Amino acid sequence: MVGVLFHGKLSFLPAMDWDACYHAARSFLPNMLDEATLENLQTVLMLYLRQRYIGHSESSVILHSIACRMAFILGGNTYTKTQAFKNEMTNQERQTRHIRLLFWHCYIFDKDIALRTGQPPFISDMNCDLTLPKGYVETQFVPPLPGHHVSSSYYADESLVPFLPGELRLSMLKHKTYELLYSTKALAKLNSEIIRAILELDDELESWRLSIPKVVRPALSVSDVKQALSELPIQHRMQNIVLHLEYHYLVVTIHRAGARCIADDSDTHPDADERYTAINSSIALCLEASRSTLCYLHAVIDDLAGEMFWVTVFYPTAAAMMLFLHVLAEPLAPQSKSDLELLSSAAGLIRSMPILRLTARENGHVQLVTDFITELARLGNCAVSNAEKEAELGHFSCYTTADRPKGRSC
């Protein structure tokens, strides 16, 4: 199902009008809402995927919510032991297994949407059995054999562990991040509770990173990347790239919560200084992960799939925003000017990202994003220039993250 999105790379698929297919399928949506069936779940998921991958985010989220509810009604959130993929099975067993796989698709997309939008996830882990597919950990990152090419027989080979659109264990950590740091309940937590949650999540994220094979393991920091991805099939290539982008964005998501806990003069708790050190460390990690995102994308720009533009364009935009906010807060910090250069490069990076089709709508959105980033760079340069002038006159004093006193902000 996910592979069909990359139809330009799959020569065995016949040429067709994909927009016409979408609108024809969508016309049946009112009838699909009458009953949750495997066929209806598949159809709604494919409608969601089409909207997601052409940048129609609002309609895709609504379709996603319908798919999640259908997956629950069909029992996809429960675990039923089935035969291995290469073994014979009954039609009922095959259907049960397929529903479970569609549930995993819903789960992965759900956690991604929650962190991107800040909206609560539709799927609660408390109501799900999250037992991983058999053989998942051992085979998820196994590269294809040399000379392997994607074909219709590849998708029909049931000896293969299903190729999912994300890493399940990372998706579970995304859910935990939202619950501990961004849910309504989390927003009412004490500073000490937030910091404990950040440290806990950071430890779990590092354990996950170390569990990934070295050949595809995301680096803690990226400044110069040279990876031979072009020889891989496009699905595996994008799996590798998205894994890196998701990792660095999750680092940012976890640690930026520390900004809510910046201590003020009223914080007289005995360990206030220790907390403040932890907050400073979190801010530094946010910035380094944002830099790594932009550096990594510059390195792999030629290996991106045009079908993934609307999914991947989010990452450089979010990274640019983080760097901009830091420049505004600390315009005289040692790395402010280099961060501004990296921020400025994000506009050209986005313009260079391949896109499947460039209609007037797509072109308008790309222009809007690049104009926005260009304006961030302009404002950042103004902030640095003004701070330097005031510093020369002796009217400006700004501390770096590492040495700013409690309660002091620029």
CSV table of C-alpha atoms in Angstrom, one decimal:
chain,number,residue,atom,x,y,z
A,1,MET,CA,0.0,0.0,0.0
A,2,VAL,CA,2.8,2.4,1.0
A,3,GLY,CA,4.8,1.3,-2.0
A,4,VAL,CA,2.1,2.4,-4.4
A,5,LEU,CA,2.8,6.0,-3.5
A,6,PHE,CA,6.1,5.6,-5.2
A,7,HIS,CA,4.5,4.4,-8.5
A,8,GLY,CA,7.0,6.4,-10.5
A,9,LYS,CA,9.7,4.0,-9.4
A,10,LEU,CA,7.6,0.8,-9.9
A,11,SER,CA,7.6,-0.1,-13.5
A,12,PHE,CA,5.2,-2.9,-13.2
A,13,LEU,CA,2.3,-0.6,-12.3
A,14,PRO,CA,0.3,0.6,-15.3
A,15,ALA,CA,0.0,4.4,-16.0
A,16,MET,CA,-3.2,5.8,-14.6
A,17,ASP,CA,-4.8,9.1,-13.4
A,18,TRP,CA,-4.2,8.9,-9.6
A,19,ASP,CA,-6.3,12.0,-8.9
A,20,ALA,CA,-9.3,10.5,-10.7
A,21,CYS,CA,-8.9,7.3,-8.7
A,22,TYR,CA,-8.8,9.2,-5.5
A,23,HIS,CA,-11.9,11.2,-6.2
A,24,ALA,CA,-13.8,8.1,-7.4
A,25,ALA,CA,-12.9,6.3,-4.1
A,26,ARG,CA,-13.7,9.3,-2.0
A,27,SER,CA,-17.2,9.5,-3.5
A,28,PHE,CA,-17.9,6.2,-1.7
A,29,LEU,CA,-16.8,7.5,1.7
A,30,PRO,CA,-20.3,8.2,3.1
A,31,ASN,CA,-21.3,4.5,2.4
A,32,MET,CA,-18.1,3.3,4.0
A,33,LEU,CA,-19.0,5.0,7.3
A,34,ASP,CA,-22.0,2.6,7.6
A,35,GLU,CA,-19.8,-0.4,8.5
A,36,ALA,CA,-16.2,-1.1,9.6
A,37,THR,CA,-14.9,-3.8,7.3
A,38,LEU,CA,-11.4,-4.7,6.2
A,39,GLU,CA,-12.1,-3.3,2.7
A,40,ASN,CA,-13.4,0.0,4.1
A,41,LEU,CA,-10.4,0.3,6.5
A,42,GLN,CA,-8.0,-0.3,3.6
A,43,THR,CA,-9.8,2.3,1.5
A,44,VAL,CA,-9.8,5.0,4.1
A,45,LEU,CA,-6.2,4.4,4.9
A,46,MET,CA,-5.2,4.8,1.2
A,47,LEU,CA,-7.3,8.0,1.0
A,48,TYR,CA,-5.5,9.2,4.1
A,49,LEU,CA,-2.1,8.4,2.6
A,50,ARG,CA,-2.9,10.2,-0.7
A,51,GLN,CA,-3.9,13.3,1.2
A,52,ARG,CA,-0.9,13.1,3.5
A,53,TYR,CA,1.6,12.8,0.7
A,54,ILE,CA,0.3,15.7,-1.4
A,55,GLY,CA,0.2,18.0,1.6
A,56,HIS,CA,-3.5,18.2,2.4
A,57,SER,CA,-2.9,17.9,6.1
A,58,GLU,CA,-6.4,18.8,7.5
A,59,SER,CA,-8.4,16.4,5.4
A,60,SER,CA,-5.8,13.7,6.0
A,61,VAL,CA,-6.1,14.0,9.8
A,62,ILE,CA,-9.9,13.5,9.5
A,63,LEU,CA,-9.5,10.4,7.3
A,64,HIS,CA,-6.9,9.2,9.8
A,65,SER,CA,-9.3,9.5,12.7
A,66,ILE,CA,-11.9,7.4,10.8
A,67,ALA,CA,-9.2,4.7,10.0
A,68,CYS,CA,-8.2,4.5,13.7
A,69,ARG,CA,-11.7,3.9,14.8
A,70,MET,CA,-12.3,1.2,12.2
A,71,ALA,CA,-9.1,-0.5,13.2
A,72,PHE,CA,-10.3,-0.6,16.8
A,73,ILE,CA,-13.7,-1.9,15.8
A,74,LEU,CA,-12.1,-4.7,13.8
A,75,GLY,CA,-9.9,-5.6,16.8
A,76,GLY,CA,-6.6,-4.5,15.3
A,77,ASN,CA,-5.5,-3.1,18.7
A,78,THR,CA,-5.4,-6.6,20.2
A,79,TYR,CA,-2.7,-9.3,19.6
A,80,THR,CA,-3.6,-12.6,18.2
A,81,LYS,CA,-0.9,-15.2,17.6
A,82,THR,CA,-0.9,-16.2,13.9
A,83,GLN,CA,1.2,-18.4,11.7
A,84,ALA,CA,4.6,-17.2,10.4
A,85,PHE,CA,4.4,-15.4,7.1
A,86,LYS,CA,5.8,-18.3,5.1
A,87,ASN,CA,3.4,-20.9,6.6
A,88,GLU,CA,-0.1,-21.8,5.3
A,89,MET,CA,-3.0,-20.3,7.1
A,90,THR,CA,-6.8,-20.0,6.9
A,91,ASN,CA,-8.5,-17.0,5.4
A,92,GLN,CA,-9.6,-15.9,8.8
A,93,GLU,CA,-6.0,-16.0,10.1
A,94,ARG,CA,-4.9,-14.1,7.1
A,95,GLN,CA,-7.5,-11.4,7.6
A,96,THR,CA,-6.7,-11.1,11.3
A,97,ARG,CA,-3.1,-10.7,10.6
A,98,HIS,CA,-3.8,-8.1,7.9
A,99,ILE,CA,-6.0,-6.1,10.2
A,100,ARG,CA,-3.3,-6.1,12.8
A,101,LEU,CA,-0.8,-4.7,10.2
A,102,LEU,CA,-3.2,-2.0,9.2
A,103,PHE,CA,-3.6,-1.1,12.8
A,104,TRP,CA,0.2,-0.6,13.0
A,105,HIS,CA,0.0,1.8,10.1
A,106,CYS,CA,-2.6,3.8,12.0
A,107,TYR,CA,-0.5,3.7,15.1
A,108,ILE,CA,2.6,5.0,13.5
A,109,PHE,CA,0.8,7.8,11.7
A,110,ASP,CA,-1.1,8.7,14.9
A,111,LYS,CA,2.0,9.3,17.0
A,112,ASP,CA,3.6,11.3,14.3
A,113,ILE,CA,0.6,13.6,13.9
A,114,ALA,CA,0.3,14.2,17.6
A,115,LEU,CA,3.9,15.4,17.9
A,116,ARG,CA,3.7,17.5,14.8
A,117,THR,CA,0.4,19.2,15.6
A,118,GLY,CA,0.2,19.1,19.4
A,119,GLN,CA,-3.2,17.6,19.2
A,120,PRO,CA,-4.0,14.5,21.4
A,121,PRO,CA,-3.4,11.2,19.7
A,122,PHE,CA,-6.5,9.2,18.7
A,123,ILE,CA,-4.9,5.9,19.9
A,124,SER,CA,-4.2,5.4,23.6
A,125,ASP,CA,-1.5,2.9,24.3
A,126,MET,CA,-3.4,1.8,27.5
A,127,ASN,CA,-6.1,0.3,25.2
A,128,CYS,CA,-3.7,-1.6,23.0
A,129,ASP,CA,-1.6,-4.7,23.1
A,130,LEU,CA,1.6,-3.5,21.6
A,131,THR,CA,3.3,-6.8,21.1
A,132,LEU,CA,5.6,-6.3,18.1
A,133,PRO,CA,5.2,-8.5,14.9
A,134,LYS,CA,7.3,-11.7,15.1
A,135,GLY,CA,10.8,-11.1,13.8
A,136,TYR,CA,10.3,-7.3,13.6
A,137,VAL,CA,13.4,-6.3,15.6
A,138,GLU,CA,15.7,-8.7,13.8
A,139,THR,CA,14.6,-7.9,10.2
A,140,GLN,CA,13.3,-4.3,10.2
A,141,PHE,CA,16.7,-2.9,9.1
A,142,VAL,CA,18.0,-5.7,7.0
A,143,PRO,CA,19.1,-4.2,3.7
A,144,PRO,CA,18.0,-5.9,0.4
A,145,LEU,CA,20.3,-8.3,-1.3
A,146,PRO,CA,22.7,-6.8,-3.9
A,147,GLY,CA,21.0,-6.3,-7.2
A,148,HIS,CA,17.6,-6.6,-5.7
A,149,HIS,CA,14.9,-4.6,-7.5
A,150,VAL,CA,11.3,-3.9,-6.3
A,151,SER,CA,8.7,-5.8,-8.3
A,152,SER,CA,5.2,-7.2,-7.8
A,153,SER,CA,6.7,-10.5,-6.7
A,154,TYR,CA,8.5,-8.6,-3.9
A,155,TYR,CA,5.2,-7.5,-2.3
A,156,ALA,CA,3.7,-11.0,-2.8
A,157,ASP,CA,6.6,-12.7,-0.9
A,158,GLU,CA,5.0,-13.6,2.5
A,159,SER,CA,8.3,-14.7,3.9
A,160,LEU,CA,9.2,-11.1,4.4
A,161,VAL,CA,8.4,-9.2,7.5
A,162,PRO,CA,6.0,-6.3,6.5
A,163,PHE,CA,7.6,-3.1,5.6
A,164,LEU,CA,6.0,-0.4,7.8
A,165,PRO,CA,6.1,3.4,7.3
A,166,GLY,CA,7.9,4.0,10.5
A,167,GLU,CA,9.8,2.4,13.4
A,168,LEU,CA,7.3,1.0,15.9
A,169,ARG,CA,9.5,1.3,19.0
A,170,LEU,CA,10.2,4.9,18.2
A,171,SER,CA,6.5,5.5,17.7
A,172,MET,CA,5.8,4.1,21.2
A,173,LEU,CA,8.4,6.6,22.5
A,174,LYS,CA,6.7,9.4,20.7
A,175,HIS,CA,3.5,8.5,22.5
A,176,LYS,CA,5.2,8.5,25.8
A,177,THR,CA,6.8,11.9,25.0
A,178,TYR,CA,3.5,13.4,24.3
A,179,GLU,CA,1.9,11.9,27.5
A,180,LEU,CA,4.7,13.0,29.8
A,181,LEU,CA,5.5,16.4,28.4
A,182,TYR,CA,2.7,17.8,26.2
A,183,SER,CA,-0.6,16.4,27.3
A,184,THR,CA,-3.0,18.6,29.3
A,185,LYS,CA,-2.0,16.8,32.5
A,186,ALA,CA,1.7,17.2,31.7
A,187,LEU,CA,1.3,21.0,31.2
A,188,ALA,CA,0.3,21.2,34.9
A,189,LYS,CA,3.4,19.4,36.2
A,190,LEU,CA,6.0,20.9,38.5
A,191,ASN,CA,9.4,21.9,37.1
A,192,SER,CA,11.0,19.0,38.9
A,193,GLU,CA,8.6,16.5,37.3
A,194,ILE,CA,9.2,17.9,33.8
A,195,ILE,CA,12.9,17.6,34.2
A,196,ARG,CA,12.6,14.0,35.5
A,197,ALA,CA,10.5,13.1,32.5
A,198,ILE,CA,13.0,14.7,30.1
A,199,LEU,CA,15.8,12.7,31.6
A,200,GLU,CA,13.8,9.5,31.5
A,201,LEU,CA,12.8,10.0,27.9
A,202,ASP,CA,16.3,11.0,26.9
A,203,ASP,CA,17.6,7.7,28.4
A,204,GLU,CA,15.0,5.7,26.6
A,205,LEU,CA,15.7,7.4,23.3
A,206,GLU,CA,19.4,6.7,23.6
A,207,SER,CA,18.7,3.1,24.3
A,208,TRP,CA,16.6,2.9,21.2
A,209,ARG,CA,19.3,4.6,19.1
A,210,LEU,CA,21.9,2.1,20.3
A,211,SER,CA,19.6,-0.8,19.4
A,212,ILE,CA,19.7,0.3,15.7
A,213,PRO,CA,22.3,-1.4,13.5
A,214,LYS,CA,25.3,0.9,13.0
A,215,VAL,CA,24.9,1.1,9.3
A,216,VAL,CA,21.6,3.0,9.7
A,217,ARG,CA,22.0,4.3,13.3
A,218,PRO,CA,21.3,8.1,13.6
A,219,ALA,CA,24.3,10.0,14.8
A,220,LEU,CA,24.1,12.1,18.0
A,221,SER,CA,25.4,15.1,16.0
A,222,VAL,CA,25.7,15.6,12.3
A,223,SER,CA,28.0,18.2,10.7
A,224,ASP,CA,29.3,16.5,7.6
A,225,VAL,CA,27.5,13.4,6.3
A,226,LYS,CA,28.5,11.3,3.3
A,227,GLN,CA,26.4,8.2,2.9
A,228,ALA,CA,26.0,5.9,-0.1
A,229,LEU,CA,22.2,5.7,-0.2
A,230,SER,CA,21.7,5.9,-4.0
A,231,GLU,CA,22.3,2.2,-4.5
A,232,LEU,CA,19.4,1.2,-2.2
A,233,PRO,CA,15.8,0.8,-3.4
A,234,ILE,CA,13.9,4.0,-2.8
A,235,GLN,CA,11.8,2.5,0.0
A,236,HIS,CA,14.9,1.6,2.0
A,237,ARG,CA,16.6,4.9,1.1
A,238,MET,CA,13.7,6.8,2.6
A,239,GLN,CA,13.5,4.6,5.6
A,240,ASN,CA,17.1,5.5,6.4
A,241,ILE,CA,16.6,9.2,5.8
A,242,VAL,CA,13.3,9.5,7.7
A,243,LEU,CA,14.7,7.5,10.6
A,244,HIS,CA,17.5,10.2,11.0
A,245,LEU,CA,15.0,13.1,10.7
A,246,GLU,CA,12.6,11.6,13.2
A,247,TYR,CA,15.3,10.9,15.7
A,248,HIS,CA,16.6,14.4,15.7
A,249,TYR,CA,13.1,15.9,15.8
A,250,LEU,CA,12.3,13.7,18.8
A,251,VAL,CA,15.4,15.0,20.6
A,252,VAL,CA,14.2,18.5,20.0
A,253,THR,CA,10.6,17.6,21.1
A,254,ILE,CA,11.8,16.0,24.3
A,255,HIS,CA,14.3,18.7,25.3
A,256,ARG,CA,12.4,21.9,24.3
A,257,ALA,CA,10.0,21.1,27.1
A,258,GLY,CA,12.8,22.3,29.4
A,259,ALA,CA,12.3,25.8,28.2
A,260,ARG,CA,9.0,25.8,30.2
A,261,CYS,CA,11.0,25.2,33.3
A,262,ILE,CA,13.4,28.1,33.2
A,263,ALA,CA,13.8,29.0,36.8
A,264,ASP,CA,13.0,32.5,38.1
A,265,ASP,CA,14.1,34.4,41.2
A,266,SER,CA,11.2,32.9,43.2
A,267,ASP,CA,12.6,29.4,42.8
A,268,THR,CA,14.3,28.9,46.1
A,269,HIS,CA,14.2,25.1,46.1
A,270,PRO,CA,17.6,23.6,47.3
A,271,ASP,CA,18.3,21.9,44.0
A,272,ALA,CA,17.3,24.9,41.8
A,273,ASP,CA,20.8,25.4,40.5
A,274,GLU,CA,21.0,21.7,39.5
A,275,ARG,CA,17.7,22.0,37.7
A,276,TYR,CA,18.9,25.1,35.8
A,277,THR,CA,22.0,23.2,34.7
A,278,ALA,CA,19.7,20.5,33.3
A,279,ILE,CA,17.6,23.1,31.5
A,280,ASN,CA,20.6,24.6,29.9
A,281,SER,CA,21.7,21.2,28.8
A,282,SER,CA,18.3,20.5,27.2
A,283,ILE,CA,18.4,23.8,25.3
A,284,ALA,CA,21.9,23.0,24.0
A,285,LEU,CA,20.7,19.5,22.8
A,286,CYS,CA,17.7,21.1,21.0
A,287,LEU,CA,20.0,23.4,19.1
A,288,GLU,CA,22.5,20.7,18.2
A,289,ALA,CA,19.7,18.4,16.9
A,290,SER,CA,18.2,21.3,14.8
A,291,ARG,CA,21.7,21.9,13.3
A,292,SER,CA,22.1,18.2,12.6
A,293,THR,CA,18.7,18.1,10.9
A,294,LEU,CA,19.7,20.8,8.4
A,295,CYS,CA,23.2,19.4,7.9
A,296,TYR,CA,21.9,15.9,7.3
A,297,LEU,CA,19.3,17.1,4.8
A,298,HIS,CA,21.9,19.1,2.8
A,299,ALA,CA,23.9,15.8,2.6
A,300,VAL,CA,21.1,13.6,1.4
A,301,ILE,CA,19.1,16.0,-0.7
A,302,ASP,CA,19.9,14.1,-3.9
A,303,ASP,CA,18.5,10.9,-2.4
A,304,LEU,CA,15.1,12.2,-1.3
A,305,ALA,CA,12.0,10.9,-3.0
A,306,GLY,CA,9.7,13.5,-4.5
A,307,GLU,CA,6.7,11.7,-3.1
A,308,MET,CA,8.0,12.4,0.4
A,309,PHE,CA,8.2,16.2,0.0
A,310,TRP,CA,5.2,17.1,2.1
A,311,VAL,CA,6.4,14.7,4.9
A,312,THR,CA,10.0,15.9,5.0
A,313,VAL,CA,9.6,19.6,4.5
A,314,PHE,CA,8.3,19.8,8.1
A,315,TYR,CA,11.8,19.0,9.5
A,316,PRO,CA,13.9,21.8,8.0
A,317,THR,CA,11.1,24.3,8.8
A,318,ALA,CA,11.0,23.2,12.5
A,319,ALA,CA,14.8,23.2,12.7
A,320,ALA,CA,15.0,26.7,11.3
A,321,MET,CA,12.4,28.0,13.8
A,322,MET,CA,14.4,26.5,16.7
A,323,LEU,CA,17.6,28.2,15.6
A,324,PHE,CA,15.8,31.5,15.0
A,325,LEU,CA,14.3,31.5,18.5
A,326,HIS,CA,17.8,30.9,20.0
A,327,VAL,CA,19.3,33.8,18.0
A,328,LEU,CA,16.6,36.1,19.3
A,329,ALA,CA,17.2,35.0,22.9
A,330,GLU,CA,21.0,35.1,22.7
A,331,PRO,CA,22.1,37.3,19.7
A,332,LEU,CA,25.7,37.5,21.0
A,333,ALA,CA,26.1,33.8,21.6
A,334,PRO,CA,29.3,32.4,20.0
A,335,GLN,CA,27.3,30.3,17.4
A,336,SER,CA,24.7,32.9,16.5
A,337,LYS,CA,26.2,33.9,13.2
A,338,SER,CA,26.9,30.3,12.1
A,339,ASP,CA,23.4,29.4,13.1
A,340,LEU,CA,22.0,32.3,11.0
A,341,GLU,CA,24.0,31.0,8.0
A,342,LEU,CA,22.6,27.6,8.5
A,343,LEU,CA,19.1,29.0,9.0
A,344,SER,CA,19.4,31.1,5.8
A,345,SER,CA,20.5,27.9,3.9
A,346,ALA,CA,17.2,26.2,4.8
A,347,ALA,CA,15.3,28.3,2.3
A,348,GLY,CA,17.5,27.1,-0.6
A,349,LEU,CA,17.4,23.6,0.8
A,350,ILE,CA,13.6,23.5,0.6
A,351,ARG,CA,13.6,24.9,-2.9
A,352,SER,CA,16.1,22.1,-3.8
A,353,MET,CA,14.0,19.3,-2.4
A,354,PRO,CA,12.5,17.1,-5.1
A,355,ILE,CA,8.7,17.2,-5.3
A,356,LEU,CA,6.5,14.7,-7.2
A,357,ARG,CA,4.5,17.4,-8.9
A,358,LEU,CA,4.6,21.2,-8.8
A,359,THR,CA,1.1,22.6,-9.3
A,360,ALA,CA,0.2,26.2,-8.6
A,361,ARG,CA,-0.9,25.1,-5.1
A,362,GLU,CA,2.4,23.3,-4.4
A,363,ASN,CA,4.4,26.1,-5.8
A,364,GLY,CA,2.6,28.7,-3.7
A,365,HIS,CA,3.1,26.7,-0.5
A,366,VAL,CA,6.9,26.2,-1.2
A,367,GLN,CA,7.2,29.9,-1.9
A,368,LEU,CA,5.3,30.7,1.4
A,369,VAL,CA,7.7,28.5,3.4
A,370,THR,CA,10.8,29.8,1.8
A,371,ASP,CA,9.7,33.4,2.2
A,372,PHE,CA,9.0,32.7,5.9
A,373,ILE,CA,12.4,31.2,6.5
A,374,THR,CA,14.0,34.1,4.6
A,375,GLU,CA,12.2,36.5,6.9
A,376,LEU,CA,13.4,34.6,9.9
A,377,ALA,CA,17.0,35.0,8.7
A,378,ARG,CA,16.5,38.7,8.1
A,379,LEU,CA,15.0,39.3,11.6
A,380,GLY,CA,17.8,37.2,13.1
A,381,ASN,CA,20.5,39.2,11.4
A,382,CYS,CA,18.8,42.4,12.6
A,383,ALA,CA,18.8,41.1,16.2
A,384,VAL,CA,22.5,40.2,16.0
A,385,SER,CA,23.4,43.6,14.4
A,386,ASN,CA,21.4,45.6,16.9
A,387,ALA,CA,22.9,43.6,19.8
A,388,GLU,CA,26.4,44.2,18.6
A,389,LYS,CA,25.8,47.9,18.2
A,390,GLU,CA,24.3,48.2,21.7
A,391,ALA,CA,27.2,46.1,23.1
A,392,GLU,CA,29.7,48.6,21.6
A,393,LEU,CA,27.8,51.4,23.3
A,394,GLY,CA,27.8,49.5,26.6
A,395,HIS,CA,24.0,49.3,26.7
A,396,PHE,CA,23.6,45.6,25.9
A,397,SER,CA,24.5,42.6,28.0
A,398,CYS,CA,23.5,39.1,27.0
A,399,TYR,CA,24.6,35.8,28.6
A,400,THR,CA,25.0,32.5,26.9
A,401,THR,CA,22.8,29.6,27.9
A,402,ALA,CA,25.6,28.1,29.9
A,403,ASP,CA,26.2,31.2,32.2
A,404,ARG,CA,23.0,33.1,32.3
A,405,PRO,CA,22.0,33.7,36.0
A,406,LYS,CA,18.7,32.4,37.2
A,407,GLY,CA,15.8,34.6,36.2
A,408,ARG,CA,17.8,36.6,33.7
A,409,SER,CA,16.7,36.6,30.0
A,410,CYS,CA,17.9,38.7,27.1
